[in-house]
Amino acid sequence: MTLLIFYGKFLAASLMLLAFYQGVLRGRVSYMLARLYLLLLPVASLLMSWPRLEVYRPAPRVIEVEAEAASVQLPRETPSVLQAVEDVSHVYIDEKGYDACVVWAVGCVSAVLLLVALLYILKMCRLRRGLMSVPLTAGCRVVRLQSVDAPFSFIDTVFLPLGMTARAEDYILRHEAAHVLHRHYIDVWLIELLTRLLWFNPVLWLSRNELRNVHEYEADRDVVSGGVDLPAYQALLLEYSMQGCAPVTNGFTQSFVRRRFSEMRRVAWGRMGRMGKVASALCLLVLFCSFTLTVGEAEVIAKELEEAHSAD
């Protein structure tokens, strides 16, 4: 039951944060703020899922009872410390070990997913290490390999397929150089780590995909603002749209092509004013506090009536 409550809060918190991004922030804040928000979304939703923090407890309530009634009611009104510990233990201790089994299963799947990502990274690092002697071009190491089907970048190395035309190679190199310039690979590594650790939350995979889309929008915007032929660039993107790339790299065709085409024509990205940002921050703060903060219950103290009152 404890794990179900945690999972429900985790799922609800991440869903609300992603819905807030899609409905309020997407397209209205800068690429940098969008990337930061999507990177912090898994961490924030996880913090919102822990047991609530008590920020205020009302003053104790004193109830006067007669001596005979107090002897009967005191154990019910003010349970002993031992009884309170037993009640808490009954709620949070899983005697049959179901919670432990679930935690172990989740941990094993997370370990496998992280191992797969680590193998990709080690493979790419070994390939990159063998290419360190390649001279820099536009701030990147450009490598052309027969085994590469679709262009992609890894840290500061751009991998291109053979047989590309000069204009196509120029456009793609501009795009991948933008990934390197904005250090998108750091975002990729962090979001892959978080989503693979917390793989059981499907909302985080949606936020991961949205972050990868933001990377592509930002790189496309740099290319388009550089004065390229937009129809030719879109045709090139469509040509490579059916190719794939490794999950820990920045690929030229990483996100949905139609959305990228519409984002290239958007002129109002990042136009949210200062008041809008302040209002959004306040809304997020209220949402965070609604999940994490609570008001405690007043303590009930039973007090025996004085003898004088009893005599009367």
PDB file of C-alpha atoms in Angstrom:
ATOM      1  CA  MET A   1       0.000   0.000   0.000  1.00  0.00           C
ATOM      2  CA  THR A   2       2.856   2.386   0.807  1.00  0.00           C
ATOM      3  CA  LEU A   3       4.468   1.792  -2.591  1.00  0.00           C
ATOM      4  CA  LEU A   4       1.140   2.281  -4.356  1.00  0.00           C
ATOM      5  CA  ILE A   5       0.633   5.624  -2.630  1.00  0.00           C
ATOM      6  CA  PHE A   6       4.163   6.699  -3.539  1.00  0.00           C
ATOM      7  CA  TYR A   7       3.731   5.612  -7.166  1.00  0.00           C
ATOM      8  CA  GLY A   8       0.372   7.357  -7.450  1.00  0.00           C
ATOM      9  CA  LYS A   9       1.796  10.625  -6.147  1.00  0.00           C
ATOM     10  CA  PHE A  10       4.890  10.273  -8.346  1.00  0.00           C
ATOM     11  CA  LEU A  11       2.796   9.677 -11.445  1.00  0.00           C
ATOM     12  CA  ALA A  12       0.360  12.488 -10.652  1.00  0.00           C
ATOM     13  CA  ALA A  13       3.122  14.997  -9.873  1.00  0.00           C
ATOM     14  CA  SER A  14       5.081  14.286 -13.057  1.00  0.00           C
ATOM     15  CA  LEU A  15       1.904  14.364 -15.144  1.00  0.00           C
ATOM     16  CA  MET A  16       0.904  17.765 -13.745  1.00  0.00           C
ATOM     17  CA  LEU A  17       4.381  19.196 -14.291  1.00  0.00           C
ATOM     18  CA  LEU A  18       4.487  17.959 -17.880  1.00  0.00           C
ATOM     19  CA  ALA A  19       0.960  19.255 -18.524  1.00  0.00           C
ATOM     20  CA  PHE A  20       2.018  22.643 -17.155  1.00  0.00           C
ATOM     21  CA  TYR A  21       4.947  22.685 -19.585  1.00  0.00           C
ATOM     22  CA  GLN A  22       2.795  21.701 -22.552  1.00  0.00           C
ATOM     23  CA  GLY A  23       0.005  24.129 -21.727  1.00  0.00           C
ATOM     24  CA  VAL A  24       1.912  27.148 -20.400  1.00  0.00           C
ATOM     25  CA  LEU A  25       5.652  27.060 -21.047  1.00  0.00           C
ATOM     26  CA  ARG A  26       6.141  25.259 -24.354  1.00  0.00           C
ATOM     27  CA  GLY A  27       6.933  27.739 -27.092  1.00  0.00           C
ATOM     28  CA  ARG A  28       6.757  30.695 -24.701  1.00  0.00           C
ATOM     29  CA  VAL A  29      10.051  30.362 -22.834  1.00  0.00           C
ATOM     30  CA  SER A  30      13.568  30.206 -24.222  1.00  0.00           C
ATOM     31  CA  TYR A  31      15.176  26.937 -25.260  1.00  0.00           C
ATOM     32  CA  MET A  32      17.488  27.135 -22.256  1.00  0.00           C
ATOM     33  CA  LEU A  33      14.610  27.462 -19.774  1.00  0.00           C
ATOM     34  CA  ALA A  34      12.676  24.693 -21.514  1.00  0.00           C
ATOM     35  CA  ARG A  35      15.693  22.379 -21.291  1.00  0.00           C
ATOM     36  CA  LEU A  36      16.239  23.218 -17.618  1.00  0.00           C
ATOM     37  CA  TYR A  37      12.575  22.649 -16.762  1.00  0.00           C
ATOM     38  CA  LEU A  38      12.445  19.256 -18.494  1.00  0.00           C
ATOM     39  CA  LEU A  39      15.700  18.178 -16.852  1.00  0.00           C
ATOM     40  CA  LEU A  40      14.412  19.094 -13.387  1.00  0.00           C
ATOM     41  CA  LEU A  41      10.971  17.561 -13.942  1.00  0.00           C
ATOM     42  CA  PRO A  42      11.948  14.015 -12.823  1.00  0.00           C
ATOM     43  CA  VAL A  43      13.720  15.313  -9.718  1.00  0.00           C
ATOM     44  CA  ALA A  44      10.889  17.679  -8.766  1.00  0.00           C
ATOM     45  CA  SER A  45       8.199  15.032  -9.236  1.00  0.00           C
ATOM     46  CA  LEU A  46      10.227  12.603  -7.135  1.00  0.00           C
ATOM     47  CA  LEU A  47      10.540  15.143  -4.307  1.00  0.00           C
ATOM     48  CA  MET A  48       6.809  15.792  -4.492  1.00  0.00           C
ATOM     49  CA  SER A  49       6.154  12.079  -3.950  1.00  0.00           C
ATOM     50  CA  TRP A  50       7.772  11.725  -0.527  1.00  0.00           C
ATOM     51  CA  PRO A  51       5.647  11.866   2.657  1.00  0.00           C
ATOM     52  CA  ARG A  52       4.326  15.330   3.332  1.00  0.00           C
ATOM     53  CA  LEU A  53       6.171  17.793   5.542  1.00  0.00           C
ATOM     54  CA  GLU A  54       4.248  19.210   8.474  1.00  0.00           C
ATOM     55  CA  VAL A  55       4.627  22.996   8.447  1.00  0.00           C
ATOM     56  CA  TYR A  56       2.162  23.892  11.218  1.00  0.00           C
ATOM     57  CA  ARG A  57       0.520  22.121  14.150  1.00  0.00           C
ATOM     58  CA  PRO A  58      -2.407  23.746  16.003  1.00  0.00           C
ATOM     59  CA  ALA A  59      -2.251  24.239  19.752  1.00  0.00           C
ATOM     60  CA  PRO A  60      -3.172  21.191  21.860  1.00  0.00           C
ATOM     61  CA  ARG A  61      -6.826  20.758  22.807  1.00  0.00           C
ATOM     62  CA  VAL A  62      -7.480  20.173  26.507  1.00  0.00           C
ATOM     63  CA  ILE A  63     -10.579  18.140  27.423  1.00  0.00           C
ATOM     64  CA  GLU A  64     -11.691  18.035  31.058  1.00  0.00           C
ATOM     65  CA  VAL A  65     -13.130  14.711  32.139  1.00  0.00           C
ATOM     66  CA  GLU A  66     -14.120  13.181  35.434  1.00  0.00           C
ATOM     67  CA  ALA A  67     -11.679  10.890  37.169  1.00  0.00           C
ATOM     68  CA  GLU A  68     -13.647   7.717  36.460  1.00  0.00           C
ATOM     69  CA  ALA A  69     -14.156   8.653  32.793  1.00  0.00           C
ATOM     70  CA  ALA A  70     -10.515   9.624  32.429  1.00  0.00           C
ATOM     71  CA  SER A  71      -9.395   6.187  33.552  1.00  0.00           C
ATOM     72  CA  VAL A  72     -11.411   4.726  30.716  1.00  0.00           C
ATOM     73  CA  GLN A  73     -10.913   7.346  28.042  1.00  0.00           C
ATOM     74  CA  LEU A  74      -7.246   8.237  28.502  1.00  0.00           C
ATOM     75  CA  PRO A  75      -5.902   5.166  26.758  1.00  0.00           C
ATOM     76  CA  ARG A  76      -8.134   5.957  23.787  1.00  0.00           C
ATOM     77  CA  GLU A  77      -7.524   9.706  23.666  1.00  0.00           C
ATOM     78  CA  THR A  78      -3.792   9.678  24.398  1.00  0.00           C
ATOM     79  CA  PRO A  79      -2.263   6.338  23.416  1.00  0.00           C
ATOM     80  CA  SER A  80       1.052   5.409  24.894  1.00  0.00           C
ATOM     81  CA  VAL A  81       4.326   5.792  23.019  1.00  0.00           C
ATOM     82  CA  LEU A  82       4.555   2.033  22.628  1.00  0.00           C
ATOM     83  CA  GLN A  83       1.083   1.869  21.100  1.00  0.00           C
ATOM     84  CA  ALA A  84       1.919   4.702  18.693  1.00  0.00           C
ATOM     85  CA  VAL A  85       5.064   2.901  17.552  1.00  0.00           C
ATOM     86  CA  GLU A  86       3.072  -0.287  17.006  1.00  0.00           C
ATOM     87  CA  ASP A  87       0.507   1.589  14.919  1.00  0.00           C
ATOM     88  CA  VAL A  88       3.192   3.162  12.724  1.00  0.00           C
ATOM     89  CA  SER A  89       4.952  -0.183  12.355  1.00  0.00           C
ATOM     90  CA  HIS A  90       1.713  -1.805  11.316  1.00  0.00           C
ATOM     91  CA  VAL A  91       1.293   0.761   8.532  1.00  0.00           C
ATOM     92  CA  TYR A  92       4.825   0.877   7.094  1.00  0.00           C
ATOM     93  CA  ILE A  93       6.307  -2.577   7.732  1.00  0.00           C
ATOM     94  CA  ASP A  94       5.561  -5.145   5.057  1.00  0.00           C
ATOM     95  CA  GLU A  95       5.542  -8.455   6.924  1.00  0.00           C
ATOM     96  CA  LYS A  96       5.262 -10.612   3.773  1.00  0.00           C
ATOM     97  CA  GLY A  97       8.092  -8.825   1.971  1.00  0.00           C
ATOM     98  CA  TYR A  98       6.073  -7.687  -1.057  1.00  0.00           C
ATOM     99  CA  ASP A  99       7.540  -4.194  -0.930  1.00  0.00           C
ATOM    100  CA  ALA A 100      11.083  -5.566  -0.865  1.00  0.00           C
ATOM    101  CA  CYS A 101      10.381  -7.787  -3.883  1.00  0.00           C
ATOM    102  CA  VAL A 102       8.985  -4.857  -5.844  1.00  0.00           C
ATOM    103  CA  VAL A 103      11.982  -2.684  -4.965  1.00  0.00           C
ATOM    104  CA  TRP A 104      14.408  -5.419  -6.008  1.00  0.00           C
ATOM    105  CA  ALA A 105      12.576  -5.959  -9.324  1.00  0.00           C
ATOM    106  CA  VAL A 106      12.571  -2.238 -10.090  1.00  0.00           C
ATOM    107  CA  GLY A 107      16.256  -2.009  -9.183  1.00  0.00           C
ATOM    108  CA  CYS A 108      17.182  -4.921 -11.461  1.00  0.00           C
ATOM    109  CA  VAL A 109      15.376  -3.427 -14.446  1.00  0.00           C
ATOM    110  CA  SER A 110      16.997  -0.037 -13.780  1.00  0.00           C
ATOM    111  CA  ALA A 111      20.412  -1.686 -13.605  1.00  0.00           C
ATOM    112  CA  VAL A 112      19.869  -3.409 -16.965  1.00  0.00           C
ATOM    113  CA  LEU A 113      18.720  -0.187 -18.638  1.00  0.00           C
ATOM    114  CA  LEU A 114      21.671   1.730 -17.210  1.00  0.00           C
ATOM    115  CA  LEU A 115      24.047  -1.002 -18.353  1.00  0.00           C
ATOM    116  CA  VAL A 116      22.720  -0.755 -21.913  1.00  0.00           C
ATOM    117  CA  ALA A 117      23.223   3.016 -21.913  1.00  0.00           C
ATOM    118  CA  LEU A 118      26.700   2.616 -20.438  1.00  0.00           C
ATOM    119  CA  LEU A 119      27.653   0.178 -23.169  1.00  0.00           C
ATOM    120  CA  TYR A 120      26.534   2.691 -25.801  1.00  0.00           C
ATOM    121  CA  ILE A 121      28.592   5.414 -24.147  1.00  0.00           C
ATOM    122  CA  LEU A 122      31.681   3.213 -23.846  1.00  0.00           C
ATOM    123  CA  LYS A 123      31.354   2.177 -27.487  1.00  0.00           C
ATOM    124  CA  MET A 124      31.108   5.774 -28.646  1.00  0.00           C
ATOM    125  CA  CYS A 125      33.948   6.900 -26.355  1.00  0.00           C
ATOM    126  CA  ARG A 126      36.210   4.186 -27.728  1.00  0.00           C
ATOM    127  CA  LEU A 127      35.344   5.202 -31.279  1.00  0.00           C
ATOM    128  CA  ARG A 128      35.898   8.863 -30.475  1.00  0.00           C
ATOM    129  CA  ARG A 129      39.218   8.186 -28.770  1.00  0.00           C
ATOM    130  CA  GLY A 130      40.528   6.642 -31.970  1.00  0.00           C
ATOM    131  CA  LEU A 131      39.591   9.830 -33.867  1.00  0.00           C
ATOM    132  CA  MET A 132      41.189  12.433 -31.597  1.00  0.00           C
ATOM    133  CA  SER A 133      43.777  13.222 -34.276  1.00  0.00           C
ATOM    134  CA  VAL A 134      41.090  14.464 -36.698  1.00  0.00           C
ATOM    135  CA  PRO A 135      41.400  18.289 -37.113  1.00  0.00           C
ATOM    136  CA  LEU A 136      38.583  20.538 -35.938  1.00  0.00           C
ATOM    137  CA  THR A 137      36.084  21.896 -38.475  1.00  0.00           C
ATOM    138  CA  ALA A 138      33.648  24.560 -37.227  1.00  0.00           C
ATOM    139  CA  GLY A 139      34.562  23.589 -33.683  1.00  0.00           C
ATOM    140  CA  CYS A 140      33.875  19.881 -34.277  1.00  0.00           C
ATOM    141  CA  ARG A 141      35.725  16.793 -35.410  1.00  0.00           C
ATOM    142  CA  VAL A 142      34.053  15.656 -38.613  1.00  0.00           C
ATOM    143  CA  VAL A 143      34.312  11.951 -39.418  1.00  0.00           C
ATOM    144  CA  ARG A 144      32.930  10.232 -42.524  1.00  0.00           C
ATOM    145  CA  LEU A 145      32.329   6.504 -42.152  1.00  0.00           C
ATOM    146  CA  GLN A 146      30.817   3.850 -44.370  1.00  0.00           C
ATOM    147  CA  SER A 147      29.017   2.284 -41.397  1.00  0.00           C
ATOM    148  CA  VAL A 148      27.104   5.493 -40.593  1.00  0.00           C
ATOM    149  CA  ASP A 149      23.589   5.588 -42.046  1.00  0.00           C
ATOM    150  CA  ALA A 150      22.283   8.810 -40.467  1.00  0.00           C
ATOM    151  CA  PRO A 151      24.302  11.819 -39.268  1.00  0.00           C
ATOM    152  CA  PHE A 152      24.740  12.269 -35.513  1.00  0.00           C
ATOM    153  CA  SER A 153      27.080  13.895 -33.014  1.00  0.00           C
ATOM    154  CA  PHE A 154      28.703  12.632 -29.842  1.00  0.00           C
ATOM    155  CA  ILE A 155      30.311  15.254 -27.564  1.00  0.00           C
ATOM    156  CA  ASP A 156      32.455  17.211 -30.092  1.00  0.00           C
ATOM    157  CA  THR A 157      32.581  14.622 -32.883  1.00  0.00           C
ATOM    158  CA  VAL A 158      30.204  14.642 -35.857  1.00  0.00           C
ATOM    159  CA  PHE A 159      29.693  11.389 -37.745  1.00  0.00           C
ATOM    160  CA  LEU A 160      28.584  11.663 -41.368  1.00  0.00           C
ATOM    161  CA  PRO A 161      27.758   9.011 -43.963  1.00  0.00           C
ATOM    162  CA  LEU A 162      29.748   8.790 -47.164  1.00  0.00           C
ATOM    163  CA  GLY A 163      28.476  10.053 -50.515  1.00  0.00           C
ATOM    164  CA  MET A 164      26.798  13.261 -49.347  1.00  0.00           C
ATOM    165  CA  THR A 165      26.601  16.335 -51.570  1.00  0.00           C
ATOM    166  CA  ALA A 166      28.484  19.465 -50.565  1.00  0.00           C
ATOM    167  CA  ARG A 167      25.335  21.424 -49.692  1.00  0.00           C
ATOM    168  CA  ALA A 168      23.824  18.558 -47.704  1.00  0.00           C
ATOM    169  CA  GLU A 169      27.047  18.111 -45.757  1.00  0.00           C
ATOM    170  CA  ASP A 170      27.210  21.842 -45.060  1.00  0.00           C
ATOM    171  CA  TYR A 171      23.651  21.956 -43.699  1.00  0.00           C
ATOM    172  CA  ILE A 172      24.092  18.875 -41.557  1.00  0.00           C
ATOM    173  CA  LEU A 173      27.411  20.085 -40.215  1.00  0.00           C
ATOM    174  CA  ARG A 174      25.764  23.361 -39.148  1.00  0.00           C
ATOM    175  CA  HIS A 175      23.026  21.434 -37.385  1.00  0.00           C
ATOM    176  CA  GLU A 176      25.367  19.092 -35.530  1.00  0.00           C
ATOM    177  CA  ALA A 177      27.734  21.935 -34.680  1.00  0.00           C
ATOM    178  CA  ALA A 178      24.783  23.635 -32.961  1.00  0.00           C
ATOM    179  CA  HIS A 179      24.307  20.502 -30.816  1.00  0.00           C
ATOM    180  CA  VAL A 180      27.976  20.655 -29.845  1.00  0.00           C
ATOM    181  CA  LEU A 181      27.874  24.411 -29.187  1.00  0.00           C
ATOM    182  CA  HIS A 182      24.869  24.163 -26.845  1.00  0.00           C
ATOM    183  CA  ARG A 183      26.298  21.046 -25.132  1.00  0.00           C
ATOM    184  CA  HIS A 184      23.147  19.047 -25.679  1.00  0.00           C
ATOM    185  CA  TYR A 185      25.020  15.837 -24.924  1.00  0.00           C
ATOM    186  CA  ILE A 186      25.080  16.796 -21.216  1.00  0.00           C
ATOM    187  CA  ASP A 187      21.280  17.011 -21.210  1.00  0.00           C
ATOM    188  CA  VAL A 188      21.086  13.686 -23.033  1.00  0.00           C
ATOM    189  CA  TRP A 189      23.269  11.886 -20.519  1.00  0.00           C
ATOM    190  CA  LEU A 190      21.421  13.333 -17.516  1.00  0.00           C
ATOM    191  CA  ILE A 191      17.933  12.611 -18.824  1.00  0.00           C
ATOM    192  CA  GLU A 192      18.930   9.092 -19.851  1.00  0.00           C
ATOM    193  CA  LEU A 193      20.240   8.474 -16.332  1.00  0.00           C
ATOM    194  CA  LEU A 194      17.048   9.761 -14.694  1.00  0.00           C
ATOM    195  CA  THR A 195      14.569   8.006 -16.979  1.00  0.00           C
ATOM    196  CA  ARG A 196      16.396   4.690 -16.761  1.00  0.00           C
ATOM    197  CA  LEU A 197      16.536   4.882 -12.972  1.00  0.00           C
ATOM    198  CA  LEU A 198      12.848   5.843 -12.811  1.00  0.00           C
ATOM    199  CA  TRP A 199      11.743   3.815 -15.835  1.00  0.00           C
ATOM    200  CA  PHE A 200       8.462   2.767 -14.184  1.00  0.00           C
ATOM    201  CA  ASN A 201       7.013   6.256 -14.679  1.00  0.00           C
ATOM    202  CA  PRO A 202       5.880   6.570 -18.328  1.00  0.00           C
ATOM    203  CA  VAL A 203       5.484  10.342 -18.032  1.00  0.00           C
ATOM    204  CA  LEU A 204       9.261  10.703 -17.647  1.00  0.00           C
ATOM    205  CA  TRP A 205       9.807   9.017 -20.999  1.00  0.00           C
ATOM    206  CA  LEU A 206       7.458  11.569 -22.558  1.00  0.00           C
ATOM    207  CA  SER A 207       9.415  14.417 -20.959  1.00  0.00           C
ATOM    208  CA  ARG A 208      12.644  12.795 -22.201  1.00  0.00           C
ATOM    209  CA  ASN A 209      11.312  12.776 -25.766  1.00  0.00           C
ATOM    210  CA  GLU A 210      10.204  16.385 -25.426  1.00  0.00           C
ATOM    211  CA  LEU A 211      13.677  17.374 -24.263  1.00  0.00           C
ATOM    212  CA  ARG A 212      15.211  15.691 -27.291  1.00  0.00           C
ATOM    213  CA  ASN A 213      12.733  17.595 -29.455  1.00  0.00           C
ATOM    214  CA  VAL A 214      13.796  20.887 -27.864  1.00  0.00           C
ATOM    215  CA  HIS A 215      17.395  20.039 -28.778  1.00  0.00           C
ATOM    216  CA  GLU A 216      16.404  19.597 -32.399  1.00  0.00           C
ATOM    217  CA  TYR A 217      14.333  22.795 -32.441  1.00  0.00           C
ATOM    218  CA  GLU A 218      17.253  24.770 -31.040  1.00  0.00           C
ATOM    219  CA  ALA A 219      19.707  23.320 -33.553  1.00  0.00           C
ATOM    220  CA  ASP A 220      17.260  23.868 -36.427  1.00  0.00           C
ATOM    221  CA  ARG A 221      16.763  27.477 -35.363  1.00  0.00           C
ATOM    222  CA  ASP A 222      20.519  28.084 -35.478  1.00  0.00           C
ATOM    223  CA  VAL A 223      20.701  26.609 -38.969  1.00  0.00           C
ATOM    224  CA  VAL A 224      17.708  28.546 -40.302  1.00  0.00           C
ATOM    225  CA  SER A 225      18.903  31.824 -38.766  1.00  0.00           C
ATOM    226  CA  GLY A 226      22.211  31.302 -40.588  1.00  0.00           C
ATOM    227  CA  GLY A 227      20.552  32.038 -43.930  1.00  0.00           C
ATOM    228  CA  VAL A 228      20.203  28.555 -45.473  1.00  0.00           C
ATOM    229  CA  ASP A 229      17.681  27.620 -48.130  1.00  0.00           C
ATOM    230  CA  LEU A 230      14.758  26.497 -45.924  1.00  0.00           C
ATOM    231  CA  PRO A 231      12.990  24.233 -48.491  1.00  0.00           C
ATOM    232  CA  ALA A 232      16.295  22.536 -49.291  1.00  0.00           C
ATOM    233  CA  TYR A 233      17.048  22.036 -45.596  1.00  0.00           C
ATOM    234  CA  GLN A 234      13.583  20.573 -44.964  1.00  0.00           C
ATOM    235  CA  ALA A 235      13.931  18.262 -47.958  1.00  0.00           C
ATOM    236  CA  LEU A 236      17.259  17.061 -46.552  1.00  0.00           C
ATOM    237  CA  LEU A 237      15.652  16.427 -43.171  1.00  0.00           C
ATOM    238  CA  LEU A 238      12.848  14.468 -44.817  1.00  0.00           C
ATOM    239  CA  GLU A 239      15.382  12.397 -46.751  1.00  0.00           C
ATOM    240  CA  TYR A 240      17.072  11.182 -43.564  1.00  0.00           C
ATOM    241  CA  SER A 241      13.883  10.925 -41.480  1.00  0.00           C
ATOM    242  CA  MET A 242      13.703   7.140 -41.710  1.00  0.00           C
ATOM    243  CA  GLN A 243      17.197   6.563 -40.323  1.00  0.00           C
ATOM    244  CA  GLY A 244      17.978   5.905 -36.654  1.00  0.00           C
ATOM    245  CA  CYS A 245      20.809   6.591 -34.212  1.00  0.00           C
ATOM    246  CA  ALA A 246      22.027   5.562 -30.781  1.00  0.00           C
ATOM    247  CA  PRO A 247      19.982   6.763 -27.771  1.00  0.00           C
ATOM    248  CA  VAL A 248      22.931   8.617 -26.176  1.00  0.00           C
ATOM    249  CA  THR A 249      23.748  10.690 -29.258  1.00  0.00           C
ATOM    250  CA  ASN A 250      22.209  13.735 -30.933  1.00  0.00           C
ATOM    251  CA  GLY A 251      20.834  12.636 -34.279  1.00  0.00           C
ATOM    252  CA  PHE A 252      19.965  14.791 -37.270  1.00  0.00           C
ATOM    253  CA  THR A 253      16.507  13.156 -37.453  1.00  0.00           C
ATOM    254  CA  GLN A 254      15.887  12.754 -33.741  1.00  0.00           C
ATOM    255  CA  SER A 255      12.384  14.207 -33.490  1.00  0.00           C
ATOM    256  CA  PHE A 256       9.143  14.175 -35.460  1.00  0.00           C
ATOM    257  CA  VAL A 257       9.695  15.791 -38.854  1.00  0.00           C
ATOM    258  CA  ARG A 258       6.370  17.596 -39.194  1.00  0.00           C
ATOM    259  CA  ARG A 259       6.733  19.250 -35.796  1.00  0.00           C
ATOM    260  CA  ARG A 260      10.246  20.345 -36.679  1.00  0.00           C
ATOM    261  CA  PHE A 261       8.960  21.916 -39.884  1.00  0.00           C
ATOM    262  CA  SER A 262       6.328  23.887 -37.962  1.00  0.00           C
ATOM    263  CA  GLU A 263       8.851  24.957 -35.317  1.00  0.00           C
ATOM    264  CA  MET A 264      11.168  26.313 -38.025  1.00  0.00           C
ATOM    265  CA  ARG A 265       8.400  28.716 -39.060  1.00  0.00           C
ATOM    266  CA  ARG A 266       7.538  29.752 -35.494  1.00  0.00           C
ATOM    267  CA  VAL A 267       8.488  33.354 -34.757  1.00  0.00           C
ATOM    268  CA  ALA A 268       7.177  33.672 -31.185  1.00  0.00           C
ATOM    269  CA  TRP A 269       9.350  31.124 -29.370  1.00  0.00           C
ATOM    270  CA  GLY A 270      10.638  32.461 -26.060  1.00  0.00           C
ATOM    271  CA  ARG A 271       8.429  35.580 -26.002  1.00  0.00           C
ATOM    272  CA  MET A 272       7.065  35.163 -22.458  1.00  0.00           C
ATOM    273  CA  GLY A 273       7.566  38.384 -20.514  1.00  0.00           C
ATOM    274  CA  ARG A 274       8.922  38.859 -17.026  1.00  0.00           C
ATOM    275  CA  MET A 275       5.481  38.957 -15.412  1.00  0.00           C
ATOM    276  CA  GLY A 276       4.529  35.745 -17.162  1.00  0.00           C
ATOM    277  CA  LYS A 277       7.658  34.036 -15.864  1.00  0.00           C
ATOM    278  CA  VAL A 278       6.986  35.257 -12.325  1.00  0.00           C
ATOM    279  CA  ALA A 279       3.363  34.064 -12.494  1.00  0.00           C
ATOM    280  CA  SER A 280       4.486  30.678 -13.840  1.00  0.00           C
ATOM    281  CA  ALA A 281       7.060  30.331 -11.068  1.00  0.00           C
ATOM    282  CA  LEU A 282       4.406  31.115  -8.434  1.00  0.00           C
ATOM    283  CA  CYS A 283       2.016  28.558  -9.941  1.00  0.00           C
ATOM    284  CA  LEU A 284       4.744  25.911  -9.854  1.00  0.00           C
ATOM    285  CA  LEU A 285       5.562  26.812  -6.257  1.00  0.00           C
ATOM    286  CA  VAL A 286       1.917  26.435  -5.239  1.00  0.00           C
ATOM    287  CA  LEU A 287       1.737  23.096  -7.046  1.00  0.00           C
ATOM    288  CA  PHE A 288       4.908  21.890  -5.330  1.00  0.00           C
ATOM    289  CA  CYS A 289       3.700  22.980  -1.894  1.00  0.00           C
ATOM    290  CA  SER A 290       0.302  21.351  -2.391  1.00  0.00           C
ATOM    291  CA  PHE A 291       2.067  18.007  -2.794  1.00  0.00           C
ATOM    292  CA  THR A 292       4.732  18.369  -0.111  1.00  0.00           C
ATOM    293  CA  LEU A 293       3.333  20.531   2.730  1.00  0.00           C
ATOM    294  CA  THR A 294       0.524  19.779   5.154  1.00  0.00           C
ATOM    295  CA  VAL A 295      -0.992  20.998   8.429  1.00  0.00           C
ATOM    296  CA  GLY A 296      -0.745  18.683  11.430  1.00  0.00           C
ATOM    297  CA  GLU A 297      -3.577  17.690  13.744  1.00  0.00           C
ATOM    298  CA  ALA A 298      -3.920  19.191  17.178  1.00  0.00           C
ATOM    299  CA  GLU A 299      -2.915  16.971  20.097  1.00  0.00           C
ATOM    300  CA  VAL A 300      -5.777  16.015  22.435  1.00  0.00           C
ATOM    301  CA  ILE A 301      -4.929  16.177  26.141  1.00  0.00           C
ATOM    302  CA  ALA A 302      -7.375  14.733  28.681  1.00  0.00           C
ATOM    303  CA  LYS A 303      -7.385  16.531  32.043  1.00  0.00           C
ATOM    304  CA  GLU A 304      -9.140  15.344  35.193  1.00  0.00           C
ATOM    305  CA  LEU A 305     -11.585  17.722  36.849  1.00  0.00           C
ATOM    306  CA  GLU A 306     -10.407  19.261  40.110  1.00  0.00           C
ATOM    307  CA  GLU A 307     -11.766  17.807  43.351  1.00  0.00           C
ATOM    308  CA  ALA A 308     -13.496  21.054  44.164  1.00  0.00           C
ATOM    309  CA  HIS A 309     -15.534  20.832  41.027  1.00  0.00           C
ATOM    310  CA  SER A 310     -16.362  17.233  41.827  1.00  0.00           C
ATOM    311  CA  ALA A 311     -17.635  18.169  45.299  1.00  0.00           C
ATOM    312  CA  ASP A 312     -19.904  20.822  43.858  1.00  0.00           C
TER     313      ASP A 312
END
